[in-house]
Amino acid sequence: MDTRAATGHEDVAEAVDGAPAPDPVPTVFGRPLSRRWGRVVAALGGLVLFASFQPVGWWPLAFVGPALLFVALRGRRAKTAFTYGFAFGLALFAPLIFWLSNLGWAPYIGLTVAESALFGLLTMPVPALLRSRAWPLWAVAWWIAVEAIRGREPLGGFPWGRLAFSQADSPALGWAGVAGAPGLSLIVVLVPVALAWLVLADGAWGRRGAAAMLAGSVGLVAAGPLLLPARSGGGPEVTVAAVQGNVPKARNLEEQTRVKNVTQNHVNVTEQLAADVKAGKVAQPDLVLWPENATDTDPRFALGDLRPMIDAAVNDIGAPVLVGAILDGPGDRPYNAGLMWRPATNADGTPQAQPGPGEWYAKRHLVPFGEYIPMRDVIGGLGDLQLIPRDFQPGPDKPQLFHVGPIVLADTICYEVGYDGNVRSTVTPGANLMVVQTNNATYERGIQAGQSQQQLDMSRIRAVEHNRATVVVSTVGISAIVAPDGTVLQKTGLWEPDYLVAKLPLRDGTTLADRVGYWPELAICLIAGVGVLRTVRWDRVGARVRRGRGTPVG
């Protein structure tokens, strides 16, 4: 008998002797789930997961979205699973990265469709995984493997949408210091897998197992605060200032790229900070941080008054200033860099041995279609992409640490904060303080859809992951000072000139996440690979058995 004809569900497969028994007709609380409703449930899962991220920020919804996807995929075929995964991805990424439409509809639609299609392809093995008796294990490992792949491919990957990045305000946050962002995602995904198991379980034993897993996973989430680092103490303290100079909120990208007074804005706010220090309103900073792209020309060699302007501001504040700068690079390919600029004389009257511009760190993980254009000869003239006339040069693999008195500063520039290896490699050589320099003006100039907030949440997770105070400094906001436990101590608003000053601890040593590095993620990916190979093998055995019996194969 053709099982599909009897049930009306074309995706259901028959049992195979010796192989894991396939699931019955996919149901939700006992009701059959048609293919159309399955696609709706999958899309709803993606939309629910989006709402766990900023700008909505309802982090508990991260426990629900993936569960809906797993429920929808039960009993389906790989081809149908692709459409479900694509629907889930589209519902997640379309609102999550809507801020990219400020750069143009072509890059926004292109990235949304590409990420959704990739997610759909990676979802194709899931129905086979769900037919295994050990499917909760395979499902957890599969999710972490998907995040690992998306964070690396294509074009260097795109890590937005990781479960970990929705959890900056969650009790689970402390797990970031144990196994990094992948470990935090692992703790989170245990809950939706347990919820899906509870919905799909057949019989009392299955429901008891699902209930036990749910209770255990919720307990792990609740234990997160016990793992958070201390907010203060643990080393010497220094005073750090972040300067947000602001830029004109231009009506279009072309107008914004022609703005020439960005450096002057940051000079003005720095001079206001210096005046307030002299008036006793705020403490004298040991270090001042400017954002990414505070200058759009190499200030070391620029003609005119650019270098004297920065020199005057640095000497006025009497402290080294990390300047976000575009530096000349080889072959007419510039660097996007953080450049340390030191005063002739410190605030305490001691002279600097080497005043002026000095060492620099260049961004290593460049933004495709932002800092370089893949296939430039083919698509470089389309829309706003033509406003990116040249590709940037990635910085050296070995990161530059900045030494300012007791401070050993690790610099991360904008997009790099989403990549585990980038941030880890700047901290583990001995940094005791972190800065994230960013320029969000492009993504906030029209439709404000949470890009700055999403990036701030990533920075908060990195602070916990590496047990380091972290300063986020932006041209237009949100700039923030983050304690090692992820707490936002101070922050600015969007599109306003401002500065922040705070006393921060300098932390030595490494977290467990620093020490284990990418090995836990790799191990989980191998588990996922074993699960996929095992279930695909059983599916092929089952297909051969059904063909031998003359049974139609669904």
Coordinates of C-alpha atoms in Angstrom, one line a residue, residues 44-492:
L44 CA 6.7 31.6 11.7
G45 CA 9.8 30.1 13.4
G46 CA 12.1 32.4 11.5
L47 CA 10.0 35.5 12.3
V48 CA 9.8 34.5 16.0
L49 CA 13.6 34.0 16.1
F50 CA 14.1 37.4 14.5
A51 CA 12.2 39.0 17.3
S52 CA 14.7 37.7 19.8
F53 CA 17.3 40.0 18.3
Q54 CA 17.5 43.8 18.4
P55 CA 15.7 46.0 17.7
V56 CA 12.8 43.9 19.2
G57 CA 15.1 42.2 21.7
W58 CA 12.7 39.6 23.2
W59 CA 15.5 37.1 23.9
P60 CA 13.3 34.2 25.2
L61 CA 11.9 33.9 21.7
A62 CA 15.2 32.3 20.7
F63 CA 13.9 29.3 22.6
V64 CA 10.8 29.0 20.4
G65 CA 11.8 29.9 16.8
P66 CA 14.1 26.8 16.1
A67 CA 11.5 24.5 17.8
L68 CA 8.9 25.5 15.2
L69 CA 11.3 24.7 12.4
F70 CA 12.1 21.2 13.8
V71 CA 8.4 20.5 14.2
A72 CA 7.6 21.6 10.7
L73 CA 10.4 19.4 9.2
R74 CA 9.4 16.2 10.8
G75 CA 8.4 13.5 8.2
R76 CA 9.4 15.6 5.2
R77 CA 11.6 14.9 2.3
A78 CA 14.9 16.7 1.6
K79 CA 13.4 18.7 -1.3
T80 CA 10.5 19.9 0.8
A81 CA 13.0 20.6 3.7
F82 CA 14.8 23.1 1.4
T83 CA 11.7 25.1 0.9
Y84 CA 11.0 25.1 4.6
G85 CA 14.5 26.1 5.4
F86 CA 14.4 28.9 2.8
A87 CA 11.1 30.2 4.3
F88 CA 12.6 30.1 7.8
G89 CA 15.7 32.0 6.6
L90 CA 13.7 34.5 4.6
A91 CA 11.5 35.3 7.6
L92 CA 14.6 35.6 9.8
F93 CA 17.0 37.6 7.6
A94 CA 14.6 39.9 5.8
P95 CA 13.8 41.9 8.9
L96 CA 17.1 41.2 10.8
I97 CA 19.3 43.0 8.2
F98 CA 16.7 45.4 6.9
W99 CA 19.2 48.2 7.8
L100 CA 21.2 47.0 4.8
S101 CA 18.6 48.6 2.5
N102 CA 20.2 52.0 3.4
L103 CA 23.1 50.9 1.2
G104 CA 20.7 50.0 -1.6
W105 CA 17.9 47.4 -2.4
A106 CA 20.2 45.3 -4.5
P107 CA 22.7 44.3 -1.7
Y108 CA 19.9 43.9 0.8
I109 CA 17.8 41.6 -1.4
G110 CA 20.9 39.8 -2.6
L111 CA 22.3 39.0 0.9
T112 CA 18.8 38.1 2.2
V113 CA 18.2 35.6 -0.6
A114 CA 21.7 34.2 -0.5
E115 CA 21.6 33.6 3.3
S116 CA 18.1 32.1 3.0
A117 CA 19.1 29.8 0.2
L118 CA 22.2 28.7 2.1
F119 CA 20.0 27.9 5.2
G120 CA 17.6 26.0 3.0
L121 CA 20.4 23.9 1.5
L122 CA 21.8 23.1 5.0
T123 CA 18.3 22.2 6.2
M124 CA 17.9 19.4 3.6
P125 CA 19.4 16.6 5.8
V126 CA 17.2 17.5 8.9
P127 CA 14.2 15.3 8.0
A128 CA 16.5 12.3 7.9
L129 CA 18.1 13.3 11.2
L130 CA 14.6 13.5 12.8
R131 CA 13.9 9.9 11.8
S132 CA 16.7 8.7 14.1
R133 CA 15.9 7.8 17.7
A134 CA 18.8 10.0 18.7
W135 CA 17.5 13.0 16.8
P136 CA 17.7 15.5 19.6
L137 CA 21.5 15.0 19.7
W138 CA 21.8 15.3 16.0
A139 CA 19.5 18.4 15.9
V140 CA 21.6 20.3 18.5
A141 CA 24.8 19.5 16.7
W142 CA 23.3 20.3 13.3
W143 CA 22.3 23.8 14.5
I144 CA 25.8 24.6 15.7
A145 CA 27.3 23.3 12.5
V146 CA 25.0 25.5 10.4
E147 CA 26.1 28.6 12.4
A148 CA 29.7 27.6 11.9
I149 CA 29.3 27.2 8.2
R150 CA 27.3 30.4 7.8
G151 CA 29.9 32.3 9.7
R152 CA 32.6 31.3 7.3
E153 CA 31.0 30.9 3.8
P154 CA 30.5 32.3 1.3
L155 CA 32.8 35.3 1.0
G156 CA 34.1 34.9 4.6
G157 CA 30.7 34.2 6.0
F158 CA 27.9 36.3 7.7
P159 CA 27.4 35.5 11.4
W160 CA 24.4 37.7 11.9
G161 CA 21.5 35.6 13.2
R162 CA 23.5 33.4 15.5
L163 CA 21.5 32.4 18.6
A164 CA 24.3 33.6 20.9
F165 CA 24.0 37.1 19.6
S166 CA 20.4 37.3 20.8
Q167 CA 21.3 36.6 24.4
A168 CA 23.1 39.7 25.7
D169 CA 20.3 40.3 28.3
S170 CA 19.7 36.6 28.9
P171 CA 20.7 34.6 32.0
A172 CA 22.6 32.3 29.6
L173 CA 25.1 35.0 28.9
G174 CA 27.7 33.7 31.3
W175 CA 28.2 30.6 29.2
A176 CA 30.0 32.8 26.6
G177 CA 33.0 32.7 28.9
V178 CA 33.1 28.9 29.0
A179 CA 33.0 28.0 25.3
G180 CA 32.6 31.4 23.5
A181 CA 29.7 32.3 21.2
P182 CA 29.4 28.6 19.9
G183 CA 29.0 27.4 23.5
L184 CA 26.4 30.1 24.2
S185 CA 24.4 29.0 21.1
L186 CA 24.7 25.4 22.3
I187 CA 23.1 26.1 25.6
V188 CA 20.3 28.1 24.0
V189 CA 19.5 25.6 21.2
L190 CA 19.0 22.8 23.8
V191 CA 15.8 24.5 24.9
P192 CA 14.0 24.6 21.5
V193 CA 15.1 21.1 20.7
A194 CA 13.6 19.9 23.9
L195 CA 10.4 21.8 23.2
A196 CA 10.2 20.2 19.7
W197 CA 10.8 16.8 21.2
L198 CA 7.9 17.4 23.7
V199 CA 5.6 18.2 20.8
L200 CA 6.7 15.4 18.6
A201 CA 7.2 12.6 21.3
D202 CA 5.2 9.4 21.0
G203 CA 4.4 7.6 24.2
A204 CA 5.0 8.2 27.8
W205 CA 8.7 7.4 27.7
G206 CA 9.3 9.9 24.9
R207 CA 7.4 12.7 26.7
R208 CA 9.3 11.9 29.9
G209 CA 12.7 12.2 28.1
A210 CA 11.6 15.4 26.5
A211 CA 10.5 16.9 29.8
A212 CA 13.7 15.9 31.4
M213 CA 15.8 17.5 28.6
L214 CA 13.6 20.6 28.8
A215 CA 14.1 20.9 32.6
G216 CA 17.8 20.3 32.3
S217 CA 18.3 22.8 29.5
V218 CA 16.3 25.5 31.3
G219 CA 18.5 24.8 34.4
L220 CA 21.6 25.3 32.3
V221 CA 20.3 28.7 31.1
A222 CA 19.4 29.7 34.6
A223 CA 22.9 28.8 35.8
G224 CA 24.5 31.3 33.4
P225 CA 24.7 34.2 36.0
L226 CA 27.0 32.1 38.2
L227 CA 29.5 32.0 35.4
L228 CA 29.7 35.8 34.7
P229 CA 33.0 37.5 35.5
A230 CA 33.1 40.2 38.1
R231 CA 32.0 43.7 36.9
S232 CA 35.0 45.5 38.5
G233 CA 38.3 44.8 40.2
G234 CA 40.8 42.1 39.3
G235 CA 43.5 44.5 38.3
P236 CA 44.5 48.1 38.0
E237 CA 42.0 50.6 36.8
V238 CA 42.4 53.3 34.1
T239 CA 40.2 56.1 32.8
V240 CA 39.1 55.8 29.2
A241 CA 37.1 58.2 27.0
A242 CA 35.1 57.5 23.9
V243 CA 34.5 60.4 21.4
Q244 CA 31.4 60.3 19.1
G245 CA 31.8 63.2 16.8
N246 CA 28.7 62.6 14.7
V247 CA 28.3 63.3 10.9
P248 CA 25.6 65.0 9.0
K249 CA 22.6 62.8 8.5
A250 CA 22.7 63.1 4.7
R251 CA 19.7 62.1 2.6
N252 CA 21.7 59.7 0.4
L253 CA 25.0 57.8 0.5
E254 CA 26.6 60.0 -2.1
E255 CA 26.1 63.1 -0.1
Q256 CA 27.4 61.4 3.0
T257 CA 30.6 60.1 1.3
R258 CA 31.4 63.7 0.3
V259 CA 31.3 65.1 3.9
K260 CA 34.7 66.6 4.7
N261 CA 34.1 67.7 8.3
V262 CA 33.9 64.4 10.1
T263 CA 37.4 64.8 11.5
Q264 CA 36.6 68.4 12.6
N265 CA 33.5 67.0 14.4
H266 CA 35.7 64.6 16.4
V267 CA 38.3 67.3 17.1
N268 CA 35.5 69.6 18.4
V269 CA 34.1 66.9 20.8
T270 CA 37.7 66.1 22.0
E271 CA 38.4 69.7 22.7
Q272 CA 35.1 70.0 24.6
L273 CA 36.2 66.9 26.6
A274 CA 39.5 68.7 27.3
A275 CA 37.7 71.8 28.5
D276 CA 35.5 69.7 30.8
V277 CA 38.6 68.0 32.2
K278 CA 40.2 71.3 32.9
A279 CA 37.0 72.5 34.6
G280 CA 37.0 69.4 36.8
K281 CA 33.7 68.1 35.4
V282 CA 35.2 64.7 34.3
A283 CA 38.4 62.8 35.1
Q284 CA 41.5 63.1 32.9
P285 CA 41.5 60.1 30.6
D286 CA 44.5 57.9 30.2
L287 CA 43.4 57.0 26.7
V288 CA 40.9 58.5 24.2
L289 CA 39.2 56.5 21.5
W290 CA 37.8 57.8 18.2
P291 CA 35.7 55.6 15.9
E292 CA 36.3 54.0 12.6
N293 CA 36.6 56.4 9.7
A294 CA 37.1 59.5 11.9
T295 CA 39.3 60.5 9.0
D296 CA 38.8 59.6 5.3
T297 CA 42.4 60.5 4.3
D298 CA 45.7 59.2 5.6
P299 CA 46.4 62.0 8.2
R300 CA 50.1 61.1 8.4
F301 CA 50.8 62.5 4.9
A302 CA 47.7 64.6 4.1
L303 CA 48.3 68.1 2.8
G304 CA 46.6 71.1 4.4
D305 CA 45.5 71.3 8.0
L306 CA 44.3 67.7 8.7
R307 CA 47.4 66.6 10.6
P308 CA 47.8 69.9 12.6
M309 CA 44.1 69.7 13.5
I310 CA 44.5 66.2 15.0
D311 CA 47.8 67.2 16.7
A312 CA 46.1 70.1 18.4
A313 CA 43.3 68.0 19.7
V314 CA 45.6 65.3 21.0
N315 CA 47.9 67.8 22.7
D316 CA 44.9 69.6 24.1
I317 CA 43.5 66.5 25.8
G318 CA 47.1 65.4 26.9
A319 CA 46.5 61.7 26.3
P320 CA 47.1 59.2 23.4
V321 CA 44.2 59.1 21.0
L322 CA 43.3 56.0 18.8
V323 CA 42.2 57.6 15.6
G324 CA 40.0 55.6 13.1
A325 CA 41.8 56.4 9.8
I326 CA 42.0 55.4 6.2
L327 CA 45.7 54.7 5.6
D328 CA 47.5 54.5 2.3
G329 CA 48.2 50.9 1.3
P330 CA 50.0 49.0 -1.5
G331 CA 48.7 49.2 -5.0
D332 CA 46.2 52.0 -4.4
R333 CA 44.4 49.7 -1.9
P334 CA 44.0 51.5 1.4
Y335 CA 43.8 50.1 4.9
N336 CA 40.9 50.7 7.3
A337 CA 42.8 51.2 10.5
G338 CA 43.1 52.3 14.0
L339 CA 46.1 54.7 14.3
M340 CA 47.6 55.6 17.7
W341 CA 48.4 59.3 18.0
R342 CA 50.4 60.5 21.0
P343 CA 50.7 64.0 22.4
A344 CA 53.9 65.9 22.7
T345 CA 53.3 66.2 26.4
N346 CA 51.0 64.1 28.7
A347 CA 48.5 65.8 31.0
D348 CA 50.9 65.3 33.9
G349 CA 53.6 67.3 32.1
T350 CA 55.8 64.3 31.1
P351 CA 57.0 64.4 27.5
Q352 CA 56.2 61.6 25.1
A353 CA 59.2 59.9 23.5
Q354 CA 57.5 59.6 20.1
P355 CA 54.7 62.1 19.7
G356 CA 52.4 62.1 16.7
P357 CA 51.1 59.2 14.7
G358 CA 52.6 55.8 15.5
E359 CA 51.6 52.2 15.4
W360 CA 48.4 51.0 13.7
Y361 CA 46.1 48.1 13.4
A362 CA 44.3 47.4 10.1
K363 CA 41.0 45.6 9.7
R364 CA 41.6 42.1 8.6
H365 CA 38.1 40.8 7.8
L366 CA 36.7 43.2 5.2
V367 CA 33.0 43.7 4.3
P368 CA 32.1 42.4 0.9
F369 CA 30.2 45.0 -1.2
G370 CA 31.3 47.6 1.4
E371 CA 35.1 47.5 1.6
Y372 CA 35.6 45.4 -1.5
I373 CA 33.4 44.3 -4.4
P374 CA 33.6 40.6 -5.5
M375 CA 33.5 40.4 -9.3
R376 CA 34.1 44.1 -9.5
D377 CA 34.4 44.0 -13.3
V378 CA 30.9 42.6 -13.6
I379 CA 28.9 44.3 -10.9
G380 CA 31.0 47.2 -9.7
G381 CA 29.0 49.8 -11.6
L382 CA 25.6 48.8 -10.3
G383 CA 23.7 51.3 -8.1
D384 CA 25.5 52.6 -5.0
L385 CA 28.3 50.1 -5.5
Q386 CA 29.9 52.6 -7.9
L387 CA 30.5 54.8 -4.9
I388 CA 33.1 52.3 -3.7
P389 CA 35.8 53.1 -6.3
R390 CA 38.5 50.9 -4.9
D391 CA 39.0 47.8 -2.8
F392 CA 40.6 47.9 0.7
Q393 CA 43.6 45.9 1.6
P394 CA 43.2 43.5 4.6
G395 CA 45.6 44.1 7.4
P396 CA 48.4 41.7 8.5
D397 CA 47.4 38.4 10.0
K398 CA 49.3 39.2 13.2
P399 CA 47.3 41.8 15.1
Q400 CA 48.8 45.0 16.5
L401 CA 48.4 45.6 20.3
F402 CA 48.6 49.2 21.5
H403 CA 50.6 49.8 24.7
V404 CA 49.6 53.0 26.6
G405 CA 51.1 52.9 30.1
P406 CA 49.5 49.8 31.8
I407 CA 46.9 49.5 29.0
V408 CA 47.4 46.8 26.4
L409 CA 44.6 47.6 23.9
A410 CA 43.1 45.1 21.4
D411 CA 41.3 46.7 18.5
T412 CA 38.4 45.2 16.6
I413 CA 37.0 47.2 13.7
C414 CA 33.2 47.1 13.1
Y415 CA 32.2 43.9 11.2
E416 CA 35.1 41.9 12.8
V417 CA 33.2 41.8 16.1
G418 CA 31.0 39.0 14.7
Y419 CA 33.9 36.7 14.0
D420 CA 35.1 34.5 16.9
G421 CA 38.7 34.0 15.6
N422 CA 39.2 37.7 14.8
V423 CA 38.4 38.9 18.3
R424 CA 40.1 36.0 20.1
S425 CA 43.4 36.6 18.2
T426 CA 43.6 40.2 19.3
V427 CA 43.0 39.4 23.0
T428 CA 45.0 36.2 23.7
P429 CA 48.5 37.8 22.9
G430 CA 48.1 39.8 26.1
A431 CA 45.5 42.5 25.8
N432 CA 43.8 43.7 29.0
L433 CA 41.3 46.1 27.4
M434 CA 39.2 45.9 24.2
V435 CA 37.8 48.5 21.8
V436 CA 35.4 48.1 18.9
Q437 CA 35.7 51.0 16.5
T438 CA 32.8 51.3 14.2
N439 CA 31.1 53.6 11.7
N440 CA 27.3 52.9 11.5
A441 CA 26.4 56.1 9.6
T442 CA 25.7 54.2 6.4
Y443 CA 23.3 51.7 8.0
E444 CA 21.5 54.3 10.2
R445 CA 21.1 57.2 7.8
G446 CA 17.5 56.4 6.7
I447 CA 15.7 53.3 8.0
Q448 CA 16.9 52.7 11.5
A449 CA 16.4 48.9 12.0
G450 CA 18.7 48.0 14.8
Q451 CA 22.1 47.6 13.3
S452 CA 23.9 49.6 16.0
Q453 CA 22.0 47.7 18.7
Q454 CA 22.8 44.4 17.2
Q455 CA 26.5 45.3 17.1
L456 CA 26.5 46.5 20.7
D457 CA 25.0 43.2 21.8
M458 CA 27.8 41.3 20.0
S459 CA 30.3 43.5 21.8
R460 CA 28.7 42.7 25.1
I461 CA 29.0 39.0 24.5
R462 CA 32.6 39.4 23.5
A463 CA 33.3 41.3 26.8
V464 CA 32.0 38.2 28.7
E465 CA 33.7 35.8 26.4
H466 CA 37.1 37.3 27.0
N467 CA 36.5 38.8 30.5
R468 CA 37.6 42.3 29.3
A469 CA 36.1 45.7 29.7
T470 CA 35.1 46.8 26.2
V471 CA 34.5 50.2 24.6
V472 CA 32.3 50.6 21.6
V473 CA 33.0 53.9 19.8
S474 CA 30.9 54.9 16.8
T475 CA 30.8 58.0 14.5
V476 CA 27.0 58.4 15.0
G477 CA 26.2 55.9 17.8
I478 CA 25.5 53.8 19.6
S479 CA 28.8 54.2 21.5
A480 CA 29.0 52.4 24.8
I481 CA 31.2 51.4 27.7
V482 CA 30.7 47.8 28.6
A483 CA 31.9 46.1 31.8
P484 CA 33.5 42.6 31.7
D485 CA 30.2 41.1 32.8
G486 CA 28.5 42.5 29.7
T487 CA 26.7 45.4 31.6
V488 CA 26.4 48.6 29.6
L489 CA 27.8 51.2 32.0
Q490 CA 27.3 54.2 29.7
K491 CA 26.0 54.8 26.2
T492 CA 25.2 57.5 23.7

